[in-house]
Short mmCIF file of C-alpha atoms and ligand atoms in Angstrom, two decimals:
data_model
loop_
_atom_site.label_atom_id
_atom_site.label_comp_id
_atom_site.label_asym_id
_atom_site.label_seq_id
_atom_site.Cartn_x
_atom_site.Cartn_y
_atom_site.Cartn_z
CA MET W 1 -6.65 -31.72 -24.95
CA THR W 2 -3.91 -33.52 -26.82
CA ASP W 3 -0.41 -33.76 -25.34
CA ASP W 4 0.90 -31.64 -28.16
CA PHE W 5 -1.50 -28.93 -27.34
CA GLU W 6 -0.57 -29.03 -23.67
CA ASP W 7 3.13 -29.05 -24.53
CA SER W 8 2.68 -25.82 -26.37
CA PHE W 9 2.06 -24.10 -23.03
CA PRO W 10 4.75 -23.08 -20.57
CA GLU W 11 5.00 -25.72 -17.80
CA ASN W 12 3.53 -23.39 -15.27
CA GLU W 13 3.03 -19.75 -14.59
CA THR W 14 6.35 -19.39 -12.81
CA ASP W 15 8.19 -20.46 -15.96
CA ALA W 16 6.35 -17.89 -18.01
CA PHE W 17 7.22 -15.28 -15.44
CA GLU W 18 10.91 -16.25 -15.31
CA GLN W 19 11.20 -15.68 -19.04
CA ALA W 20 8.80 -12.83 -19.61
CA PRO W 21 10.12 -9.86 -21.56
CA LEU W 22 8.22 -7.65 -19.19
CA ARG W 23 7.03 -8.57 -15.74
CA LEU W 24 5.23 -7.15 -12.77
CA THR W 25 5.44 -8.47 -9.24
CA VAL W 26 2.69 -7.46 -6.86
CA ASP W 27 3.55 -7.95 -3.20
CA LEU W 28 0.21 -8.67 -1.56
CA GLY W 29 1.83 -8.88 1.88
CA ALA W 30 3.04 -5.31 1.48
CA LEU W 31 -0.44 -4.30 0.31
CA ALA W 32 -2.02 -5.80 3.44
CA ASP W 33 0.63 -4.14 5.62
CA ASN W 34 -0.05 -0.79 4.01
CA TRP W 35 -3.76 -1.14 4.70
CA ARG W 36 -3.04 -1.96 8.36
CA ASP W 37 -0.74 1.07 8.48
CA MET W 38 -3.52 3.29 7.12
CA LYS W 39 -5.92 1.78 9.63
CA LYS W 40 -3.54 2.64 12.47
CA ARG W 41 -3.15 6.20 11.19
CA SER W 42 -6.93 6.51 10.87
CA GLY W 43 -7.29 6.14 14.64
CA SER W 44 -10.87 5.44 15.66
CA ALA W 45 -12.23 5.91 12.13
CA ARG W 46 -12.96 2.85 10.01
CA THR W 47 -10.61 2.36 7.07
CA ALA W 48 -11.94 1.58 3.63
CA ALA W 49 -9.91 0.51 0.60
CA VAL W 50 -10.12 2.27 -2.75
CA VAL W 51 -9.71 -0.26 -5.56
CA LYS W 52 -10.90 1.71 -8.59
CA ALA W 53 -9.15 1.40 -11.95
CA ASP W 54 -8.37 -2.29 -11.40
CA ALA W 55 -6.86 -1.53 -7.99
CA TYR W 56 -4.66 1.21 -9.41
CA GLY W 57 -3.57 -1.10 -12.19
CA LEU W 58 -2.44 -3.92 -9.91
CA GLY W 59 -5.47 -6.23 -10.22
CA ILE W 60 -8.79 -5.79 -8.44
CA GLU W 61 -9.28 -9.55 -7.92
CA ASP W 62 -6.06 -10.29 -6.05
CA CYS W 63 -5.81 -6.89 -4.38
CA GLY W 64 -9.50 -6.87 -3.43
CA ALA W 65 -9.32 -10.36 -1.93
CA THR W 66 -6.16 -9.47 -0.02
CA LEU W 67 -7.61 -6.28 1.43
CA TYR W 68 -10.81 -8.09 2.36
CA HIS W 69 -8.78 -10.77 4.09
CA ALA W 70 -6.79 -8.08 5.92
CA GLY W 71 -10.07 -6.82 7.31
CA ALA W 72 -11.36 -4.13 4.95
CA ARG W 73 -15.18 -4.14 4.83
CA ASP W 74 -15.73 -0.88 2.96
CA PHE W 75 -14.52 -0.55 -0.62
CA PHE W 76 -14.69 2.21 -3.18
CA VAL W 77 -14.74 1.62 -6.93
CA ALA W 78 -15.29 4.11 -9.73
CA THR W 79 -17.86 2.24 -11.80
CA VAL W 80 -20.71 -0.22 -11.41
CA ALA W 81 -18.80 -2.77 -13.53
CA GLU W 82 -15.83 -2.58 -11.16
CA GLY W 83 -18.20 -3.12 -8.25
CA ALA W 84 -19.71 -6.18 -9.90
CA THR W 85 -16.21 -7.65 -10.39
CA LEU W 86 -15.19 -6.92 -6.83
CA ARG W 87 -18.31 -8.45 -5.26
CA SER W 88 -17.12 -12.08 -5.46
CA TYR W 89 -13.82 -11.18 -3.79
CA ALA W 90 -15.37 -9.10 -1.04
CA PRO W 91 -18.58 -10.98 -0.24
CA GLU W 92 -19.64 -9.24 2.96
CA ALA W 93 -18.25 -5.81 2.20
CA ARG W 94 -20.01 -2.57 1.48
CA ILE W 95 -19.00 -1.52 -2.01
CA PHE W 96 -19.43 2.17 -2.85
CA VAL W 97 -19.54 3.28 -6.49
CA LEU W 98 -18.02 6.75 -6.80
CA SER W 99 -19.52 7.61 -10.17
CA GLY W 100 -23.02 6.87 -8.87
CA ILE W 101 -25.63 5.30 -11.07
CA TRP W 102 -27.12 5.79 -14.54
CA GLN W 103 -30.44 4.62 -15.79
CA GLY W 104 -30.01 1.03 -16.98
CA GLN W 105 -27.60 0.07 -14.19
CA GLU W 106 -30.24 -0.55 -11.52
CA ARG W 107 -30.13 -4.28 -11.95
CA GLN W 108 -26.34 -4.56 -11.61
CA VAL W 109 -26.44 -2.27 -8.59
CA PHE W 110 -29.19 -4.23 -6.82
CA ASP W 111 -27.98 -7.71 -7.81
CA ASN W 112 -24.47 -7.01 -6.57
CA ASP W 113 -25.66 -5.00 -3.61
CA LEU W 114 -23.59 -1.95 -4.56
CA VAL W 115 -23.98 1.43 -2.90
CA PRO W 116 -24.11 4.24 -5.45
CA VAL W 117 -22.52 7.49 -4.38
CA LEU W 118 -24.99 10.08 -5.66
CA ALA W 119 -23.23 13.13 -6.91
CA SER W 120 -25.79 15.39 -8.59
CA GLU W 121 -29.42 16.52 -8.39
CA GLU W 122 -30.10 14.40 -11.43
CA GLN W 123 -28.72 11.22 -9.87
CA LEU W 124 -30.52 12.01 -6.67
CA SER W 125 -33.94 12.27 -8.26
CA PHE W 126 -33.34 9.20 -10.40
CA TRP W 127 -32.35 7.29 -7.28
CA MET W 128 -35.37 8.48 -5.29
CA ALA W 129 -37.64 7.29 -8.08
CA THR W 130 -35.78 3.98 -8.26
CA VAL W 131 -36.02 3.17 -4.56
CA ALA W 132 -39.66 4.29 -4.48
CA GLU W 133 -40.32 1.60 -7.07
CA ARG W 134 -37.88 -1.13 -6.04
CA GLY W 135 -37.73 -0.61 -2.32
CA ASP W 136 -35.09 0.30 0.17
CA HIS W 137 -31.46 0.24 -0.80
CA PRO W 138 -28.55 2.11 0.75
CA CYS W 139 -26.88 4.97 -1.07
CA ALA W 140 -24.20 7.53 -0.28
CA LEU W 141 -24.10 11.22 -0.95
CA HIS W 142 -21.18 13.12 -2.40
CA VAL W 143 -21.03 16.78 -1.40
CA ASP W 144 -18.69 19.21 -3.11
CA THR W 145 -16.74 21.37 -0.67
CA GLY W 146 -14.48 23.10 -3.18
CA PHE W 147 -13.06 20.50 -5.54
CA ASN W 148 -15.61 21.27 -8.24
CA ARG W 149 -15.65 17.75 -9.56
CA LEU W 150 -18.44 15.47 -8.36
CA GLY W 151 -20.93 16.25 -5.62
CA LEU W 152 -23.96 18.29 -4.67
CA PRO W 153 -23.26 21.94 -3.98
CA LEU W 154 -22.90 22.56 -0.26
CA ASP W 155 -26.11 24.54 0.14
CA ASP W 156 -28.17 21.98 -1.73
CA ALA W 157 -26.81 19.27 0.51
CA LEU W 158 -27.60 21.24 3.67
CA PHE W 159 -31.11 21.85 2.34
CA LEU W 160 -31.58 18.17 1.58
CA ALA W 161 -30.49 17.24 5.10
CA ASP W 162 -33.40 19.21 6.56
CA ASP W 163 -35.90 18.45 3.83
CA VAL W 164 -38.79 16.76 5.61
CA THR W 165 -40.46 15.95 2.30
CA ARG W 166 -37.72 13.59 1.19
CA PRO W 167 -39.02 10.02 0.86
CA ALA W 168 -38.39 7.58 3.67
CA SER W 169 -36.98 5.10 1.17
CA PHE W 170 -34.14 7.54 0.56
CA ASP W 171 -31.59 6.11 2.92
CA PRO W 172 -28.06 7.51 2.73
CA VAL W 173 -25.57 5.53 4.83
CA LEU W 174 -22.63 7.85 4.19
CA VAL W 175 -21.96 11.45 3.24
CA LEU W 176 -18.59 12.14 1.73
CA SER W 177 -16.49 14.88 0.25
CA HIS W 178 -13.05 14.97 -1.32
CA LEU W 179 -10.08 17.21 -0.56
CA ALA W 180 -8.37 19.03 -3.40
CA CYS W 181 -5.06 19.91 -1.74
CA ALA W 182 -4.48 17.29 0.94
CA ASP W 183 -1.12 16.40 -0.62
CA THR W 184 0.03 19.88 0.42
CA PRO W 185 -0.53 20.06 4.20
CA SER W 186 0.19 23.80 4.32
CA SER W 187 -2.57 24.63 1.81
CA PRO W 188 -5.29 26.81 3.38
CA MET W 189 -7.79 24.97 1.18
CA ASN W 190 -7.67 21.99 3.57
CA ARG W 191 -9.13 23.97 6.49
CA VAL W 192 -11.72 25.62 4.27
CA GLN W 193 -12.97 22.27 3.04
CA LEU W 194 -12.83 20.84 6.55
CA GLU W 195 -15.04 23.64 7.91
CA SER W 196 -17.56 23.15 5.10
CA PHE W 197 -17.62 19.42 5.58
CA ARG W 198 -18.16 19.79 9.31
CA LYS W 199 -21.44 21.54 8.50
CA VAL W 200 -22.44 18.71 6.20
CA SER W 201 -21.52 16.09 8.74
CA ALA W 202 -23.50 17.90 11.45
CA ALA W 203 -26.53 18.40 9.19
CA PHE W 204 -26.64 14.68 8.38
CA GLU W 205 -26.47 13.74 12.02
CA GLY W 206 -26.58 10.00 12.60
CA ILE W 207 -25.22 9.27 9.12
CA GLU W 208 -21.55 8.37 8.81
CA SER W 209 -19.24 10.82 7.11
CA SER W 210 -15.98 10.53 5.21
CA LEU W 211 -13.56 13.20 3.98
CA SER W 212 -10.06 11.84 3.61
CA ALA W 213 -8.25 9.81 0.99
CA SER W 214 -4.61 8.76 1.59
CA ALA W 215 -3.18 12.26 1.90
CA GLY W 216 -5.99 13.48 4.15
CA ILE W 217 -5.28 10.68 6.62
CA PHE W 218 -1.86 12.27 7.19
CA LEU W 219 -3.50 15.62 8.01
CA GLY W 220 -4.55 14.19 11.37
CA ARG W 221 -7.58 13.33 13.43
CA ASP W 222 -9.73 16.32 12.50
CA TYR W 223 -9.86 15.00 8.97
CA HIS W 224 -10.75 11.37 9.73
CA PHE W 225 -14.48 11.53 10.58
CA ASP W 226 -16.08 8.04 10.55
CA LEU W 227 -14.45 6.45 7.53
CA THR W 228 -11.20 7.06 5.65
CA ARG W 229 -10.69 6.18 1.98
CA PRO W 230 -7.03 5.40 1.21
CA GLY W 231 -6.06 4.41 -2.31
CA ILE W 232 -2.56 5.25 -3.50
CA ALA W 233 -0.90 4.69 -0.11
CA LEU W 234 -2.13 1.09 -0.11
CA TYR W 235 -0.28 0.52 -3.37
CA GLY W 236 2.94 2.05 -2.02
CA GLY W 237 2.67 5.40 -3.78
CA GLU W 238 3.46 8.82 -2.36
CA ALA W 239 0.42 10.57 -0.93
CA VAL W 240 1.99 13.70 0.53
CA ASN W 241 4.41 16.02 -1.27
CA GLY W 242 7.84 16.67 0.11
CA VAL W 243 7.96 14.08 2.89
CA ALA W 244 9.57 10.65 2.89
CA ASN W 245 7.07 8.02 1.76
CA PRO W 246 6.46 5.67 4.72
CA MET W 247 4.58 3.02 2.72
CA ARG W 248 6.00 -0.32 1.60
CA PRO W 249 6.47 -0.66 -2.17
CA VAL W 250 3.89 -3.05 -3.61
CA ALA W 251 4.61 -3.17 -7.35
CA LYS W 252 7.87 -4.05 -9.04
CA ALA W 253 8.10 -3.62 -12.82
CA GLU W 254 10.99 -5.20 -14.69
CA ALA W 255 12.03 -5.32 -18.33
CA ARG W 256 14.36 -7.89 -19.79
CA ILE W 257 17.53 -6.85 -21.57
CA ILE W 258 17.35 -8.19 -25.11
CA GLN W 259 20.76 -7.10 -26.18
CA ILE W 260 23.80 -5.16 -24.99
CA ARG W 261 25.69 -3.19 -27.58
CA GLU W 262 28.82 -1.10 -27.80
CA ALA W 263 28.66 2.33 -29.40
CA GLY W 264 31.43 4.79 -30.08
CA GLU W 265 31.97 8.34 -28.90
CA GLY W 266 30.19 10.77 -31.21
CA GLN W 267 27.41 8.37 -32.15
CA THR W 268 23.79 9.07 -31.32
CA VAL W 269 21.05 6.94 -29.78
CA SER W 270 17.41 6.33 -30.71
CA TYR W 271 14.90 8.37 -32.71
CA GLY W 272 15.91 11.88 -33.53
CA GLY W 273 19.53 11.17 -32.69
CA SER W 274 19.05 13.41 -29.70
CA PHE W 275 21.38 11.56 -27.36
CA LEU W 276 25.01 12.19 -28.32
CA LEU W 277 27.54 9.79 -26.82
CA LYS W 278 30.36 11.69 -25.18
CA ARG W 279 32.36 8.51 -24.60
CA ALA W 280 32.56 4.95 -25.86
CA SER W 281 29.44 3.45 -24.30
CA ARG W 282 27.60 0.24 -23.55
CA LEU W 283 23.87 0.29 -24.13
CA ALA W 284 21.27 -2.18 -22.87
CA ILE W 285 18.15 -2.53 -24.99
CA ALA W 286 15.24 -3.44 -22.72
CA SER W 287 11.84 -4.72 -23.76
CA VAL W 288 9.63 -1.96 -22.45
CA GLY W 289 8.27 1.07 -24.22
CA TYR W 290 5.57 3.65 -24.14
CA ALA W 291 3.01 1.01 -25.16
CA ASP W 292 3.65 -0.42 -21.69
CA GLY W 293 3.10 2.83 -19.89
CA TYR W 294 6.83 3.54 -19.81
CA GLN W 295 5.99 6.92 -21.18
CA ARG W 296 7.90 8.70 -23.91
CA SER W 297 8.23 11.60 -21.51
CA LEU W 298 10.63 9.39 -19.49
CA SER W 299 13.17 9.71 -22.33
CA GLY W 300 16.72 10.68 -21.47
CA SER W 301 16.78 13.35 -24.16
CA GLY W 302 14.93 14.68 -27.16
CA ILE W 303 11.67 15.67 -25.49
CA PRO W 304 10.48 19.05 -24.21
CA LEU W 305 10.55 17.96 -20.55
CA ARG W 306 14.29 17.22 -20.75
CA GLU W 307 14.99 20.51 -22.42
CA MET W 308 13.45 22.15 -19.38
CA GLY W 309 16.29 20.67 -17.37
CA HIS W 310 14.67 17.84 -15.46
CA GLY W 311 16.50 14.50 -15.38
CA GLY W 312 15.27 11.48 -17.31
CA ALA W 313 14.20 8.18 -15.81
CA TYR W 314 16.57 5.55 -14.53
CA GLY W 315 16.37 1.87 -13.76
CA VAL W 316 18.39 -0.44 -11.54
CA VAL W 317 20.08 -3.59 -12.79
CA ASN W 318 21.92 -5.93 -10.42
CA GLY W 319 22.31 -3.10 -7.94
CA HIS W 320 23.49 -0.49 -10.46
CA LYS W 321 21.58 2.63 -11.34
CA VAL W 322 21.26 3.07 -15.13
CA PRO W 323 19.78 6.11 -16.91
CA VAL W 324 17.50 6.02 -19.95
CA ALA W 325 19.48 7.01 -23.06
CA GLY W 326 17.66 8.94 -25.77
CA ARG W 327 14.02 8.54 -26.61
CA VAL W 328 11.79 5.78 -25.28
CA THR W 329 10.20 3.94 -28.21
CA MET W 330 7.00 1.92 -28.45
CA ASP W 331 8.40 -1.48 -27.42
CA LEU W 332 11.99 -0.75 -26.47
CA THR W 333 13.97 1.51 -24.19
CA ILE W 334 17.72 2.03 -24.25
CA PHE W 335 19.61 2.29 -20.96
CA ASP W 336 23.18 3.55 -20.62
CA VAL W 337 25.01 0.76 -18.78
CA THR W 338 28.55 2.02 -19.43
CA ASP W 339 29.21 2.41 -15.71
CA VAL W 340 28.08 -1.12 -14.86
CA PRO W 341 31.09 -3.48 -14.67
CA VAL W 342 31.15 -5.70 -17.76
CA ASN W 343 30.76 -8.93 -15.80
CA ALA W 344 27.89 -7.51 -13.70
CA ILE W 345 25.35 -7.42 -16.52
CA ARG W 346 24.37 -9.52 -19.50
CA SER W 347 21.54 -9.92 -21.93
CA GLY W 348 18.59 -11.72 -20.34
CA ASP W 349 19.02 -9.77 -17.08
CA TYR W 350 16.15 -7.63 -15.87
CA ILE W 351 16.17 -3.90 -15.33
CA GLU W 352 13.91 -2.73 -12.52
CA LEU W 353 11.85 0.16 -13.87
CA PHE W 354 10.28 0.85 -10.50
CA GLY W 355 9.90 -1.12 -7.30
CA PRO W 356 11.88 -1.55 -4.08
CA ASN W 357 15.02 0.02 -5.62
CA VAL W 358 13.38 2.68 -7.78
CA PRO W 359 10.48 4.50 -6.10
CA VAL W 360 7.54 4.58 -8.51
CA ASP W 361 7.18 8.29 -7.79
CA ASP W 362 10.80 8.93 -8.87
CA THR W 363 10.00 7.37 -12.22
CA ALA W 364 6.72 9.27 -12.40
CA ARG W 365 8.44 12.59 -11.67
CA ALA W 366 10.87 11.98 -14.53
CA ALA W 367 7.81 11.82 -16.80
CA GLY W 368 6.29 14.93 -15.26
CA THR W 369 3.52 12.92 -13.65
CA ILE W 370 2.54 11.07 -10.47
CA GLY W 371 2.75 7.48 -9.27
CA TYR W 372 -1.00 7.05 -9.77
CA GLU W 373 -0.63 7.52 -13.52
CA MET W 374 2.41 5.23 -13.74
CA LEU W 375 0.53 2.40 -12.01
CA THR W 376 -2.79 2.77 -13.80
CA GLY W 377 -1.06 3.01 -17.19
CA LEU W 378 0.89 -0.24 -17.14
CA GLY W 379 -0.80 -1.76 -20.16
CA LEU W 380 -1.45 -5.35 -21.10
CA ARG W 381 1.98 -6.82 -21.77
CA TYR W 382 3.24 -7.39 -18.26
CA GLU W 383 3.42 -10.98 -17.09
CA ARG W 384 2.12 -10.74 -13.55
CA GLN W 385 3.14 -12.54 -10.40
CA TYR W 386 1.35 -12.13 -7.09
CA LEU W 387 3.34 -12.75 -3.92
CA MET W 388 0.87 -14.01 -1.34
CA ALA W 389 0.34 -12.35 1.99
CA ASP W 390 1.49 -14.64 4.81
CA ASP W 391 -1.68 -14.46 6.86
C1 PLP F 401 -9.54 8.15 -5.88
C2 PLP F 401 -10.30 8.61 -4.71
C3 PLP F 401 -9.88 8.28 -3.42
C4 PLP F 401 -8.54 7.63 -3.15
O1 PLP F 401 -7.53 8.61 -3.31
P1 PLP F 401 -5.99 8.35 -3.03
O2 PLP F 401 -5.37 9.68 -3.21
O3 PLP F 401 -5.55 7.38 -4.05
O4 PLP F 401 -5.87 7.81 -1.65
C5 PLP F 401 -10.72 8.59 -2.37
N1 PLP F 401 -11.88 9.26 -2.58
C6 PLP F 401 -12.29 9.62 -3.81
C7 PLP F 401 -13.58 10.36 -3.96
C8 PLP F 401 -11.51 9.33 -4.91
O5 PLP F 401 -11.90 9.72 -6.13
#
């Protein structure tokens, strides 16, 4: 490389981060702490880590390696490709693939030693044929107990458990099911699914069983079985409705203020002119938009959700809370900074969109969604910085 060519790069990654229009800080220490917290709450059950969708948008490589280092030895991903990526960061771990396996993926599954979670009769018979030909390989079995998403119907699973004709090479190491309403502890659905899953767990005696994701862990010991599967709680998101979130925030998203402008009373802001200024105002134009997962439904006005009376999103800049003004656009969002003292804000400062000062679920609620969708929708334009775990 010529010097010129090298000079055309930022000096190092920190520089790029310091100046990035849009940046994301992932606190890997907080991630590890959250996993240890989930482990404690899981009591005598083992605690897995769910890292599907690029570790909920935060980066499967760094998050996977951190969780492995913290002690996680069971991981769940959604797809075979995610499992293949994770393998080098979690060398000795058991990696379960929640979507199971399709014809053509055998090689990736065997080469990376992935454990497909079989979820239908079709997958089951394909798998039995595959292991008959290729030899023993662990699998897991997903049983539906009321979610009506993936999984064998309950009766089919109970039949399979007692089926003496099933081939010896069929070797499930885990049976699992998924709760539909665990985020609502008072839902009667939880007990119903628990009772069904108890039958499954008993029928597959000697095989480990797993029922609970983050929210289920909070439902208590009955729900823990042998292995718990937390996802969102690891990343600092809210798992249970209506209670204070005990997890440490992991992700901080910040957008840089490109410009601060004055606008007079009676003027309007952004597309549609839906935000009418009732006073002389100061507006900060920040470099984040719906292309970055800062959804249009976070707008301060001019969208159906606001007309229903829910508040728009807000950010925090230098300790001051600032609401979104008018519609969010593709690359830019306007914040009303009128109440921030003039000398407490300037262009080039960063507005926290969510993070330690703005719970990601607050932002999500303003968009009519959940923290999961906020995190997994971040898009490609964030400059990322990973804060290392201490140990
Ligand atoms: C996504 C998922 C999890 C993790 O759920 P969280 O609510 O994020 O903790 C666990 N199990 C299954 C089957 C899932 O699909």
